[in-house]
Short mmCIF file of C-alpha atoms in Angstrom, two decimals:
data_model
loop_
_atom_site.label_atom_id
_atom_site.label_comp_id
_atom_site.label_asym_id
_atom_site.label_seq_id
_atom_site.Cartn_x
_atom_site.Cartn_y
_atom_site.Cartn_z
CA MET M 6 0.00 0.00 0.00
CA GLY M 7 1.40 3.37 -1.02
CA ASP M 8 0.60 6.86 0.21
CA LEU M 9 -1.08 7.62 -3.12
CA ASP M 10 -3.02 4.41 -3.68
CA GLY M 11 -6.07 5.21 -5.78
CA LYS M 12 -5.06 8.81 -6.42
CA VAL M 13 -4.88 10.13 -9.98
CA ALA M 14 -2.01 12.33 -11.18
CA ILE M 15 -1.64 14.30 -14.41
CA ILE M 16 1.95 15.26 -15.26
CA THR M 17 2.80 17.41 -18.26
CA GLY M 18 6.09 16.91 -20.07
CA ALA M 19 6.43 13.50 -18.44
CA GLY M 20 8.27 11.64 -21.19
CA ASN M 21 11.75 12.80 -20.21
CA GLY M 22 13.74 14.53 -17.52
CA LEU M 23 12.00 15.76 -14.40
CA GLY M 24 8.51 14.79 -15.58
CA ARG M 25 9.61 11.23 -16.20
CA GLU M 26 11.07 10.96 -12.69
CA HIS M 27 7.91 12.44 -11.16
CA ALA M 28 5.74 9.94 -13.05
CA LEU M 29 7.81 6.93 -12.01
CA TYR M 30 8.04 8.07 -8.40
CA LEU M 31 4.33 8.77 -8.02
CA GLY M 32 3.51 5.52 -9.80
CA GLY M 33 5.67 3.79 -7.21
CA MET M 34 3.63 5.48 -4.49
CA GLY M 35 0.47 3.96 -5.93
CA ALA M 36 -0.85 6.83 -8.06
CA ARG M 37 -2.52 6.23 -11.41
CA VAL M 38 -0.60 8.46 -13.78
CA VAL M 39 -1.50 10.36 -16.94
CA VAL M 40 1.79 10.85 -18.81
CA ASN M 41 1.42 13.93 -20.99
CA GLU M 42 3.81 14.83 -23.80
CA LEU M 43 3.60 17.01 -26.88
CA GLY M 44 3.84 14.06 -29.26
CA GLY M 45 3.45 14.42 -32.99
CA SER M 46 6.14 11.96 -34.05
CA PRO M 47 7.34 8.47 -33.06
CA GLU M 48 10.53 10.00 -31.69
CA ARG M 49 8.59 12.32 -29.38
CA GLU M 50 6.04 9.72 -28.33
CA ALA M 51 8.35 6.76 -27.67
CA PRO M 52 9.80 8.09 -24.36
CA ALA M 53 6.34 8.75 -22.91
CA ASN M 54 5.15 5.30 -23.94
CA ALA M 55 8.23 3.83 -22.28
CA VAL M 56 7.39 5.62 -19.01
CA VAL M 57 3.89 4.14 -19.07
CA GLU M 58 5.24 0.66 -19.72
CA GLU M 59 7.72 1.02 -16.86
CA ILE M 60 4.95 2.02 -14.46
CA LYS M 61 2.80 -0.90 -15.62
CA ALA M 62 5.69 -3.35 -15.33
CA ALA M 63 6.03 -2.32 -11.69
CA GLY M 64 2.35 -3.10 -11.11
CA GLY M 65 0.94 0.41 -11.52
CA GLU M 66 -1.58 2.06 -13.81
CA ALA M 67 -0.81 4.72 -16.41
CA TYR M 68 -1.54 5.87 -19.92
CA THR M 69 -0.18 8.48 -22.32
CA HIS M 70 -1.85 11.66 -23.48
CA PHE M 71 -0.25 13.48 -26.38
CA GLY M 72 -1.03 17.16 -26.70
CA ASP M 73 0.09 20.76 -26.23
CA CYS M 74 0.04 21.80 -22.57
CA ALA M 75 -0.78 25.40 -23.60
CA ASP M 76 -3.76 24.50 -25.80
CA TRP M 77 -6.93 25.34 -23.85
CA ASN M 78 -9.25 22.82 -25.48
CA GLY M 79 -6.58 20.15 -25.63
CA THR M 80 -5.81 20.37 -21.92
CA GLN M 81 -9.51 20.33 -21.10
CA GLU M 82 -9.80 17.13 -23.15
CA MET M 83 -6.80 15.72 -21.26
CA PHE M 84 -8.48 16.47 -17.94
CA ASP M 85 -11.85 15.10 -19.05
CA LYS M 86 -10.27 11.88 -20.29
CA ALA M 87 -8.57 11.36 -16.93
CA LEU M 88 -11.92 11.76 -15.19
CA LYS M 89 -13.58 9.34 -17.60
CA THR M 90 -10.78 6.80 -17.29
CA TYR M 91 -10.08 6.91 -13.57
CA GLY M 92 -13.08 8.75 -12.11
CA ASP M 93 -11.12 11.53 -10.41
CA VAL M 94 -8.09 13.80 -10.58
CA ASN M 95 -6.18 14.49 -7.38
CA ILE M 96 -2.76 15.73 -8.48
CA MET M 97 -1.80 18.20 -11.21
CA ILE M 98 1.91 18.62 -11.91
CA ASN M 99 2.77 21.26 -14.50
CA ASN M 100 6.25 20.49 -15.72
CA ALA M 101 6.44 20.93 -19.51
CA GLY M 102 8.64 23.67 -20.90
CA PHE M 103 11.29 24.62 -23.42
CA LEU M 104 13.87 27.36 -24.03
CA ASN M 105 14.28 29.95 -26.75
CA ASP M 106 17.15 31.99 -25.36
CA GLY M 107 18.48 35.39 -26.29
CA MET M 108 19.68 38.62 -24.74
CA ILE M 109 16.97 41.22 -24.25
CA PHE M 110 18.43 43.50 -26.94
CA ASN M 111 18.43 40.64 -29.47
CA MET M 112 15.16 38.92 -28.55
CA ASP M 113 12.25 39.22 -30.95
CA GLU M 114 8.54 39.03 -30.24
CA ALA M 115 8.21 35.40 -31.33
CA GLN M 116 10.97 34.30 -28.95
CA PHE M 117 9.26 36.01 -26.05
CA ASP M 118 5.75 34.84 -26.88
CA SER M 119 6.71 31.21 -27.47
CA VAL M 120 8.36 30.73 -24.08
CA VAL M 121 5.70 32.62 -22.13
CA ARG M 122 3.03 30.61 -23.93
CA VAL M 123 4.43 27.18 -23.09
CA HIS M 124 5.55 27.93 -19.55
CA LEU M 125 3.05 30.45 -18.19
CA LYS M 126 -0.03 29.74 -20.28
CA GLY M 127 0.76 26.04 -20.12
CA HIS M 128 0.65 26.26 -16.34
CA PHE M 129 -2.51 28.36 -16.42
CA CYS M 130 -4.38 25.80 -18.52
CA GLY M 131 -3.58 22.90 -16.20
CA ILE M 132 -4.16 24.95 -13.07
CA GLN M 133 -7.50 26.38 -14.21
CA HIS M 134 -9.01 23.04 -15.25
CA ALA M 135 -7.91 21.43 -11.99
CA ALA M 136 -8.98 24.37 -9.81
CA LYS M 137 -12.42 24.50 -11.38
CA TYR M 138 -12.94 20.77 -10.89
CA TRP M 139 -11.75 20.77 -7.28
CA ARG M 140 -13.86 23.82 -6.38
CA GLU M 141 -17.01 22.27 -7.85
CA LYS M 142 -16.27 18.98 -6.12
CA GLY M 143 -15.74 20.72 -2.78
CA LYS M 144 -18.89 22.80 -3.07
CA ALA M 145 -20.97 19.74 -3.97
CA SER M 146 -19.70 17.58 -1.12
CA GLY M 147 -19.11 20.21 1.55
CA GLU M 148 -15.99 18.24 2.47
CA PRO M 149 -12.28 18.94 1.98
CA VAL M 150 -11.01 17.87 -1.42
CA TYR M 151 -7.81 15.90 -1.98
CA GLY M 152 -6.17 18.21 -4.49
CA ARG M 153 -2.45 18.79 -4.91
CA LEU M 154 -1.02 21.25 -7.40
CA ILE M 155 2.70 21.46 -8.20
CA SER M 156 4.11 24.19 -10.45
CA THR M 157 7.62 24.14 -11.87
CA ALA M 158 9.49 27.44 -11.77
CA SER M 159 13.17 28.34 -11.57
CA GLU M 160 15.54 30.43 -9.52
CA ALA M 161 15.57 32.66 -12.59
CA PHE M 162 12.38 34.21 -11.18
CA LEU M 163 14.39 35.43 -8.18
CA PHE M 164 17.74 36.35 -9.71
CA GLY M 165 17.00 36.79 -13.40
CA SER M 166 18.99 35.14 -16.15
CA ALA M 167 20.72 37.47 -18.57
CA GLY M 168 20.29 35.28 -21.63
CA GLN M 169 16.78 34.20 -20.72
CA PRO M 170 14.58 37.24 -20.01
CA ASN M 171 11.55 35.48 -21.51
CA TYR M 172 12.12 32.40 -19.35
CA ALA M 173 12.74 34.41 -16.18
CA ALA M 174 9.56 36.43 -16.76
CA ALA M 175 7.48 33.31 -17.39
CA LYS M 176 8.80 31.64 -14.24
CA ALA M 177 8.03 34.73 -12.14
CA GLY M 178 4.51 34.63 -13.54
CA ILE M 179 4.19 30.96 -12.63
CA VAL M 180 5.10 31.68 -9.01
CA ALA M 181 2.57 34.53 -8.78
CA LEU M 182 -0.12 32.44 -10.47
CA THR M 183 0.45 29.55 -8.08
CA MET M 184 0.45 31.76 -4.98
CA ALA M 185 -2.88 33.27 -6.03
CA THR M 186 -4.25 29.79 -6.69
CA ALA M 187 -3.09 28.58 -3.28
CA GLN M 188 -5.08 31.36 -1.61
CA SER M 189 -8.15 30.61 -3.72
CA LEU M 190 -8.21 26.86 -3.08
CA ILE M 191 -7.10 26.42 0.53
CA LYS M 192 -10.73 26.75 1.71
CA TYR M 193 -11.49 23.57 -0.23
CA GLY M 194 -8.55 21.64 1.25
CA VAL M 195 -6.42 21.93 -1.89
CA THR M 196 -2.73 22.82 -1.75
CA ALA M 197 -0.58 24.55 -4.38
CA ASN M 198 3.20 24.80 -4.23
CA VAL M 199 6.15 25.68 -6.46
CA ILE M 200 9.39 23.80 -7.01
CA CYS M 201 12.53 25.35 -8.53
CA PRO M 202 14.73 22.41 -9.53
CA ARG M 203 18.36 22.34 -10.54
CA ALA M 204 18.63 19.24 -12.69
CA ARG M 205 20.18 17.80 -15.81
CA THR M 206 17.44 17.77 -18.45
CA ASP M 207 17.06 18.48 -22.15
CA MET M 208 16.55 22.14 -21.23
CA THR M 209 19.85 22.38 -19.35
CA ALA M 210 21.94 20.22 -21.67
CA GLY M 211 23.61 23.09 -23.53
CA GLY M 212 25.74 26.07 -22.63
CA ILE M 213 27.00 26.79 -19.15
CA THR M 214 24.37 24.65 -17.42
CA GLY M 215 25.37 21.69 -19.56
CA LYS M 216 28.85 21.90 -18.05
CA MET M 217 27.66 22.70 -14.53
CA PHE M 218 25.11 19.87 -14.45
CA ALA M 219 27.21 17.22 -16.23
CA LYS M 220 26.91 13.71 -14.85
CA PRO M 221 29.96 12.72 -12.80
CA GLU M 222 31.93 9.66 -13.75
CA GLU M 223 31.45 8.29 -10.24
CA GLY M 224 29.87 9.19 -6.91
CA PHE M 225 26.61 10.92 -6.16
CA ASP M 226 24.91 12.49 -9.16
CA LEU M 227 24.27 15.95 -7.74
CA PHE M 228 22.10 17.16 -10.61
CA GLY M 229 20.33 13.95 -11.49
CA PRO M 230 16.61 14.70 -12.05
CA GLN M 231 15.74 11.76 -9.82
CA ASN M 232 16.81 13.85 -6.82
CA VAL M 233 13.79 16.16 -7.27
CA ALA M 234 11.04 13.53 -7.31
CA PRO M 235 10.99 12.72 -3.55
CA LEU M 236 10.09 16.33 -2.71
CA VAL M 237 7.25 16.18 -5.21
CA GLY M 238 6.17 12.88 -3.66
CA TYR M 239 6.05 14.50 -0.25
CA LEU M 240 4.17 17.61 -1.39
CA VAL M 241 1.42 15.59 -3.08
CA SER M 242 1.09 13.14 -0.18
CA PRO M 243 -1.42 13.25 2.70
CA ALA M 244 1.43 14.29 5.02
CA ALA M 245 1.68 17.71 3.30
CA ALA M 246 -1.95 18.73 3.73
CA ASN M 247 -0.94 21.93 5.53
CA VAL M 248 1.86 22.91 3.13
CA SER M 249 0.57 25.42 0.60
CA GLY M 250 1.71 28.65 -1.00
CA GLU M 251 5.37 27.70 -0.60
CA VAL M 252 8.35 27.85 -2.95
CA PHE M 253 11.13 25.26 -2.76
CA ILE M 254 14.54 25.14 -4.43
CA VAL M 255 15.60 21.51 -4.80
CA TRP M 256 18.71 19.80 -6.12
CA GLY M 257 21.11 17.07 -5.04
CA LYS M 258 20.74 16.48 -1.32
CA ARG M 259 19.45 19.97 -0.57
CA VAL M 260 15.95 21.44 -0.26
CA THR M 261 15.70 25.19 0.36
CA VAL M 262 12.48 26.83 1.53
CA VAL M 263 12.23 30.29 -0.02
CA GLU M 264 11.11 32.95 2.44
CA ARG M 265 8.13 35.00 1.35
CA PRO M 266 9.01 38.56 0.30
CA LYS M 267 8.94 41.07 3.11
CA ILE M 268 9.39 44.82 3.52
CA ASP M 269 13.02 45.73 4.04
CA GLN M 270 12.83 49.40 5.07
CA HIS M 271 10.32 52.23 5.33
CA ILE M 272 11.49 55.79 4.66
CA ASP M 273 8.96 58.49 5.55
CA LYS M 274 9.23 62.13 4.56
CA ALA M 275 9.45 64.65 7.34
CA GLY M 276 7.37 67.82 7.21
CA ASP M 277 4.57 68.85 4.85
CA GLY M 278 4.07 68.18 1.16
CA MET M 279 5.28 65.54 -1.22
CA TRP M 280 8.83 64.31 -1.71
CA THR M 281 11.21 66.28 -3.90
CA GLN M 282 13.86 64.60 -5.98
CA LYS M 283 16.61 66.12 -3.83
CA GLU M 284 14.98 64.92 -0.61
CA LEU M 285 14.73 61.38 -2.01
CA GLN M 286 18.32 61.55 -3.16
CA ASP M 287 19.39 62.50 0.33
CA ALA M 288 17.15 59.92 2.02
CA LEU M 289 17.96 56.98 -0.27
CA GLY M 290 21.56 57.79 -1.08
CA ALA M 291 22.90 56.44 2.18
CA ARG M 292 20.86 53.25 1.70
CA PHE M 293 22.40 52.46 -1.69
CA GLU M 294 25.76 54.23 -1.72
CA LYS M 295 27.67 51.02 -1.00
CA SER M 296 25.47 48.67 -2.99
CA THR M 297 26.63 47.10 -6.26
CA PRO M 298 24.40 46.09 -9.18
CA VAL M 299 23.62 42.39 -9.48
CA LYS M 300 25.79 40.82 -12.17
CA ASP M 301 25.28 37.11 -11.62
CA GLY M 302 22.54 36.05 -9.25
CA PHE M 303 22.69 32.34 -10.08
CA SER M 304 25.51 30.22 -8.77
CA VAL M 305 25.97 26.69 -7.54
CA PRO M 306 27.55 26.64 -4.08
CA PRO M 307 29.23 23.45 -2.84
CA GLN M 308 26.86 21.05 -1.09
#
């Protein structure tokens, strides 16, 4: 008997990388898993089919759904099929994404729109269909609903990423969207949380991250995507019923809980009238005179 016996999980982008590890882990916990991938060719569909077969071989239940995570009607069909097949949906993990990098002064409209569409709208579609279903279920029964929502963001939302302004913006939007959802659904017993993984995936295979996240020849695989799945397993389990509206950075053997933003300093004007530029210069100058602009917010400290 697993912690998720009988529960139904939809995972987008579950054919490879992090999504694959989530699907296998939750399947091992007893969940019935809908493995979503974009599909469209045998090469794209084969990995997702392999994940399903691996879950089944271990005694679990799963099937594939091929479709665009950011297509409104397609994701509604995905959700409806899960309900028809398994009778319920308890877990929604939005994981699918891709990169289309460029510096802000070189990025064109299509580059920006494509990444925001897949990441942010893709999350919105899955979140909205799940939230609507769980709300209606809770209102009908008058009882708490077993609903667990996991969104996939990145530390880029905190620190930026010079060559990925579209990606950083989309990930910031995902965090805000999930926090708003958490507040909307907690009254129905549903939780919503964000993970920011550092892992070796197709998205991180090139450039500087490809070198940083390379698999070691021996020893512990610090950036193996399998290291992220246990946190997801915990957050969607009954044990995490009171964990909602949180952001976690996860990689290797480390899980970091991100503190909610808070006010750093209030500066009030003395006397009558509104601020002048000179008064603000005098008041704020001391606060920032020794500060230095952020040049590289993302780094990988030793663990």
